[in-house]
Amino acid sequence: MIRSGGAGGAAGSAGGDKPTLAVVGATGAVGTVMLSILSERADIWGEIRLIASPRSAGRKLTVRGEQVEVVALSEEAFEGVDVAMFDVPDEVSAQWAPIAASKGAVVVDNSGAFRMDPDVPLVVPEVNAHAARVRPRGIIANPNCTTLSMIVAMGALHAEFGLSELIVSSYQAVSGAGKEGIDTLREQLTLVAGTELGTQPGDVRRAVGDTGPFPAPMALNVVPFAGSLKEDGWSSEELKVRNESRKILGLPELRVAATCVRVPVITTHSLAVHARFENEVTVEAAHEILAGAPGVVLCDDPAEGEFPTPADAVGTDPTWVGRVRRSLDDPKALELFVCGDNLRKGAALNTAQIAEVVAAELAAGAAAR
Ligand code: 2RA
């Protein structure tokens, strides 16, 4: 291990060793993707410790080609851990992330518990990696998948043109609602397949019955609501897009309006974005920026039928951008369409990337001593 001093962030003694990583919530949907991502990326970790609820303790999961036994969440589970990636419900993170930090781990948390805490940086390595270094609570937050699915592209355009406003419509996959969301859509698709449903008011609703975690049927439908209802009719997802974009980009006054919509896609969120800038924009300049931006793939040749779709982007790491147009009525605004895998860049991958940023910092600190 590399002793990290969670709250301060400076690396400690025992230089030279590879850092110890804990994955908390290893058995969940995002935890599973975390393990496969850790198996694919450069192997910078010493021990990888898998932590989950006591009922999952003793299970064996594969990471880096090896079977690793899951241990139960407890204070002792964090002994010797340098970096801990959390993907657990908000209330579990709220309780356990500070405990892990008090044991000396730097926590990278994918819940909503700390994202807007002023003492917790909200980090997307391609956009604001520097923010990860200042973490008074020893915790770094990972943004919500809806924000993450567009923010790498927006960060690149902002760096060049200066962003002043975002108007966003999301097309969110059901896996954003976890395994229950995926199971619900698959069951509903079975119920409507091969029928003539979708021609009379309420026929799909009657056929599918229970709508699971969604407020309306997902099969043969789109649902203009995701998350929970907040003040003045806004949903939690819509407020996250606004608040998190502002924090990540360091633009507390950024004008943001989002409408979040759930669509019958298993995995990969899409967003239609109207982005207004301080300066005039051209499609050519936007193309050049996006084509060169780390973590972005430009896929924009509609004459050839080339634009991003969830069916093509799913299972991949980048943010896919296409349909880039200059607004007809505003030379300072662009319209574009973005797709990103909500379980990879939208959750597990960004968490792993932040953990790698921290590991590099710890290693540099250890080497300097
Ligand atoms: C959703 N963004 O898609 C959420 C998941 N964190 O429901």
XYZ file of C-alpha atoms and ligand atoms in Angstrom:
376
model
C 0.000 0.000 0.000
C 0.875 3.666 -0.301
C -0.287 5.392 2.861
C -2.488 8.182 1.613
C -3.816 10.339 4.448
C -7.354 10.415 3.049
C -8.418 13.890 4.108
C -5.242 15.699 3.166
C -4.546 13.753 0.043
C -0.777 13.679 0.451
C 0.902 10.323 0.008
C 2.559 8.788 3.025
C 5.252 6.236 3.684
C 6.120 2.901 2.117
C 6.866 4.390 -1.299
C 7.242 2.091 -4.247
C 4.410 -0.326 -3.519
C 1.419 -0.420 -5.799
C -1.628 1.107 -4.116
C -4.393 -0.993 -2.634
C -7.828 -0.425 -4.150
C -11.172 -1.301 -2.597
C -14.345 -1.671 -4.662
C -17.333 -1.102 -2.401
C -20.571 -2.362 -3.924
C -18.652 -4.871 -6.018
C -21.651 -7.124 -6.656
C -23.993 -4.428 -8.034
C -24.688 -3.520 -11.672
C -22.078 -0.740 -11.735
C -19.724 -2.744 -9.475
C -19.742 -5.528 -12.047
C -18.761 -3.059 -14.784
C -16.067 -1.660 -12.465
C -14.493 -5.115 -12.198
C -14.440 -5.618 -15.941
C -12.999 -2.123 -16.477
C -10.286 -2.802 -13.871
C -9.477 -5.996 -15.765
C -9.116 -4.120 -19.075
C -7.151 -1.037 -18.025
C -3.457 -0.707 -17.173
C -2.831 -2.749 -14.035
C -1.652 -0.073 -11.635
C -3.137 -1.606 -8.496
C -1.629 -3.903 -5.912
C -4.390 -5.689 -4.025
C -7.931 -5.130 -5.258
C -10.260 -5.774 -2.332
C -13.921 -6.422 -3.055
C -16.389 -5.191 -0.446
C -20.165 -5.583 -0.372
C -23.054 -6.017 2.026
C -22.719 -8.871 4.542
C -25.189 -10.999 2.555
C -22.740 -11.031 -0.407
C -19.668 -11.777 1.723
C -17.937 -15.000 0.715
C -19.005 -14.786 -2.940
C -16.144 -15.013 -5.423
C -15.919 -12.548 -8.301
C -13.397 -12.370 -11.127
C -11.154 -9.352 -11.496
C -7.916 -9.222 -13.526
C -8.547 -12.883 -14.379
C -8.446 -13.972 -10.739
C -11.153 -15.070 -8.351
C -11.387 -12.715 -5.383
C -13.567 -13.339 -2.339
C -15.961 -10.558 -1.375
C -15.608 -9.264 2.190
C -18.356 -7.658 4.236
C -18.513 -3.893 4.631
C -16.923 -3.039 7.980
C -14.331 -0.629 9.394
C -11.688 -3.367 9.246
C -12.342 -3.895 5.543
C -10.660 -0.530 4.878
C -7.410 -1.354 6.718
C -4.496 -0.618 4.380
C -6.713 0.667 1.564
C -5.314 3.637 -0.388
C -8.248 4.323 -2.707
C -11.843 3.111 -2.316
C -14.328 3.267 -5.192
C -17.901 3.277 -3.860
C -21.037 2.397 -5.814
C -23.723 1.961 -3.169
C -26.989 3.752 -2.290
C -26.723 7.352 -1.085
C -27.389 6.496 2.547
C -24.716 3.773 2.578
C -22.158 6.149 1.091
C -23.172 8.888 3.514
C -22.395 6.545 6.395
C -19.387 4.608 5.106
C -17.400 6.967 2.870
C -16.337 9.137 5.859
C -15.394 5.966 7.750
C -13.212 4.788 4.848
C -11.641 8.260 4.633
C -10.959 8.243 8.376
C -9.054 4.981 7.863
C -6.794 6.764 5.367
C -8.403 5.841 2.057
C -9.240 8.403 -0.604
C -12.870 7.684 -1.452
C -14.200 8.050 -5.000
C -17.955 7.986 -4.535
C -20.551 7.369 -7.216
C -23.602 8.131 -5.098
C -25.426 11.427 -4.836
C -24.487 11.854 -1.186
C -21.568 14.257 -1.634
C -21.748 15.685 -5.150
C -22.839 19.161 -4.110
C -20.823 19.276 -0.874
C -18.491 22.292 -1.231
C -15.737 20.283 0.487
C -16.010 17.441 -2.009
C -14.696 17.937 -5.549
C -16.872 16.658 -8.411
C -14.461 15.349 -10.992
C -14.384 14.381 -14.657
C -10.707 13.775 -15.438
C -10.872 15.097 -19.022
C -12.423 18.358 -17.753
C -11.234 19.151 -14.212
C -8.713 16.533 -13.045
C -6.957 19.257 -11.036
C -9.982 19.492 -8.712
C -9.279 15.981 -7.392
C -6.238 17.239 -5.502
C -8.248 19.388 -3.103
C -10.424 17.063 -1.033
C -10.812 18.276 2.541
C -13.047 15.334 3.469
C -10.897 12.729 1.722
C -13.809 12.144 -0.670
C -14.100 12.825 -4.395
C -17.529 12.594 -6.022
C -18.357 11.068 -9.380
C -21.118 12.909 -11.288
C -24.501 11.452 -12.195
C -24.549 9.503 -15.453
C -26.789 11.998 -17.252
C -24.315 14.822 -16.694
C -21.381 12.545 -17.453
C -22.825 11.453 -20.770
C -22.373 14.967 -22.210
C -19.925 16.880 -20.024
C -16.667 15.730 -21.639
C -17.804 17.146 -24.987
C -19.196 20.273 -23.336
C -15.957 20.821 -21.422
C -13.946 20.705 -24.637
C -16.236 23.201 -26.382
C -16.333 25.439 -23.298
C -12.529 25.612 -23.188
C -12.549 27.111 -26.678
C -15.765 29.114 -26.957
C -16.823 29.884 -23.349
C -20.144 28.274 -22.479
C -23.006 30.546 -21.398
C -26.124 28.340 -21.609
C -27.200 24.730 -21.987
C -30.657 23.560 -22.976
C -30.724 19.788 -22.789
C -33.203 17.007 -23.509
C -32.082 13.601 -22.329
C -33.032 10.194 -23.686
C -32.127 7.979 -20.735
C -31.676 4.229 -20.786
C -33.542 2.005 -18.343
C -30.318 0.672 -16.795
C -30.095 4.073 -15.096
C -32.792 2.602 -12.852
C -30.638 -0.464 -12.137
C -31.317 -4.150 -12.730
C -34.998 -3.647 -11.941
C -35.195 -1.127 -14.769
C -33.571 -3.523 -17.227
C -35.776 -6.441 -16.151
C -38.910 -4.301 -16.416
C -38.193 -3.227 -19.987
C -37.257 -6.750 -21.095
C -40.482 -8.182 -19.621
C -42.586 -5.465 -21.212
C -40.936 -5.993 -24.611
C -41.854 -9.669 -24.380
C -45.463 -8.748 -23.622
C -45.830 -6.386 -26.594
C -43.720 -8.265 -29.156
C -45.702 -9.516 -32.135
C -48.862 -7.634 -31.130
C -50.642 -4.672 -32.745
C -50.382 -2.702 -29.493
C -49.588 0.984 -29.568
C -52.587 2.127 -31.608
C -55.208 2.875 -28.917
C -54.985 5.052 -25.790
C -53.959 2.897 -22.854
C -53.564 -0.373 -24.781
C -49.853 -0.687 -23.943
C -50.468 0.287 -20.315
C -53.138 -2.397 -19.926
C -50.946 -5.022 -21.589
C -47.861 -4.467 -19.447
C -49.641 -3.977 -16.102
C -47.062 -3.171 -13.430
C -44.693 -0.462 -14.651
C -41.925 -1.384 -12.198
C -39.645 1.497 -11.222
C -41.071 3.748 -13.968
C -44.183 5.955 -13.807
C -45.484 4.686 -17.172
C -44.854 1.779 -19.553
C -41.392 1.758 -21.121
C -42.126 -0.567 -24.048
C -43.414 1.278 -27.150
C -43.225 4.509 -25.174
C -41.133 7.442 -23.962
C -41.585 8.781 -20.434
C -40.869 12.456 -19.716
C -39.766 11.868 -16.159
C -36.667 10.374 -14.489
C -35.602 10.519 -10.861
C -37.826 12.019 -8.165
C -40.057 15.075 -8.132
C -38.508 18.219 -6.694
C -39.690 21.808 -6.265
C -41.625 23.602 -8.983
C -42.073 20.497 -11.115
C -38.388 19.827 -11.790
C -37.088 16.273 -11.458
C -33.996 15.329 -9.467
C -32.293 14.264 -12.697
C -32.927 17.674 -14.271
C -31.542 19.506 -11.253
C -28.467 17.249 -11.257
C -27.718 18.163 -14.867
C -27.859 21.831 -13.911
C -26.035 21.770 -10.585
C -23.345 19.290 -11.563
C -22.562 20.958 -14.918
C -22.073 24.248 -13.089
C -19.760 22.705 -10.492
C -17.643 20.646 -12.909
C -17.179 23.511 -15.364
C -16.609 26.057 -12.571
C -19.464 28.172 -13.917
C -21.794 28.819 -10.952
C -24.007 31.127 -12.999
C -24.317 28.894 -16.079
C -27.861 28.927 -17.426
C -29.065 25.334 -17.672
C -32.498 23.911 -18.464
C -32.922 20.158 -18.779
C -35.862 17.904 -19.599
C -35.051 14.318 -18.713
C -36.860 11.579 -20.608
C -36.654 7.806 -20.161
C -36.618 5.807 -23.407
C -36.817 2.074 -24.177
C -33.054 1.597 -24.458
C -31.232 -0.854 -22.173
C -27.933 1.008 -21.729
C -26.505 4.316 -23.060
C -27.915 7.726 -22.355
C -28.325 10.223 -25.190
C -28.758 13.972 -24.997
C -29.867 16.576 -27.509
C -28.007 19.727 -26.526
C -28.452 23.393 -27.411
C -25.216 24.999 -26.239
C -24.789 28.768 -26.323
C -21.341 30.340 -26.047
C -19.793 33.742 -25.339
C -18.356 33.833 -28.837
C -19.576 33.029 -32.318
C -19.095 29.432 -33.331
C -18.688 27.496 -36.543
C -19.355 23.842 -37.184
C -15.851 23.487 -38.625
C -14.210 24.770 -35.446
C -16.499 22.644 -33.276
C -15.642 19.577 -35.353
C -11.936 20.240 -34.960
C -12.227 20.647 -31.188
C -14.392 17.574 -30.739
C -12.261 15.423 -33.040
C -9.193 16.246 -30.954
C -10.778 16.089 -27.512
C -9.645 13.193 -25.290
C -12.541 10.869 -24.556
C -14.686 12.140 -27.438
C -15.399 10.521 -30.792
C -16.873 12.716 -33.490
C -19.348 10.763 -35.610
C -21.012 13.328 -37.818
C -21.748 12.568 -41.441
C -25.539 12.438 -41.711
C -25.376 12.219 -45.520
C -23.767 8.818 -44.976
C -26.123 7.940 -42.130
C -23.350 8.503 -39.577
C -24.440 9.820 -36.216
C -24.256 8.356 -32.721
C -26.989 6.030 -31.520
C -27.229 4.105 -28.237
C -27.278 0.809 -30.112
C -23.818 1.596 -31.514
C -22.308 3.404 -28.518
C -23.260 0.854 -25.846
C -20.317 -0.998 -24.306
C -17.806 1.635 -25.436
C -15.890 4.199 -23.385
C -16.030 7.510 -25.288
C -18.615 10.225 -25.538
C -19.966 10.044 -29.091
C -20.974 13.345 -30.710
C -22.804 14.008 -33.955
C -25.477 16.128 -35.669
C -23.393 19.230 -34.948
C -25.173 22.259 -36.398
C -24.934 25.994 -35.881
C -28.265 27.311 -34.643
C -30.154 28.914 -37.490
C -31.163 31.920 -35.407
C -28.104 32.328 -33.191
C -24.487 32.396 -34.445
C -23.264 31.798 -30.893
C -25.119 28.503 -30.433
C -24.643 24.896 -31.493
C -27.102 22.021 -31.626
C -25.655 18.555 -31.171
C -26.507 14.996 -30.210
C -24.416 13.061 -27.711
C -24.392 9.397 -26.628
C -22.472 7.815 -23.752
C -22.668 4.440 -22.035
C -24.252 5.320 -18.689
C -22.712 2.344 -16.894
C -19.186 2.908 -18.250
C -18.235 6.615 -18.661
C -21.479 7.460 -16.872
C -20.437 5.536 -13.754
C -17.743 2.844 -13.501
C -15.201 4.207 -15.980
C -15.168 7.767 -14.671
C -14.840 6.423 -11.120
C -11.888 4.264 -12.186
C -10.299 7.189 -14.032
C -10.542 9.374 -10.924
C -9.020 6.554 -8.852
C -6.135 6.411 -11.349
C -5.592 10.182 -11.028
C -5.380 9.748 -7.250
C -3.048 6.750 -7.581
C -0.691 8.770 -9.780
C -0.724 11.594 -7.253
C 0.013 9.206 -4.380
C 2.843 7.582 -6.318
C 4.355 10.974 -7.162
C 4.115 12.002 -3.502
C 5.760 8.772 -2.364
C 8.538 9.132 -4.953
C 9.229 12.694 -3.828
C 9.911 11.587 -0.238
C -30.820 7.443 -14.162
N -29.056 9.031 -13.954
O -30.580 7.319 -15.365
C -29.804 8.024 -13.254
C -28.948 6.962 -12.668
N -27.953 7.488 -11.804
O -31.859 7.099 -13.636
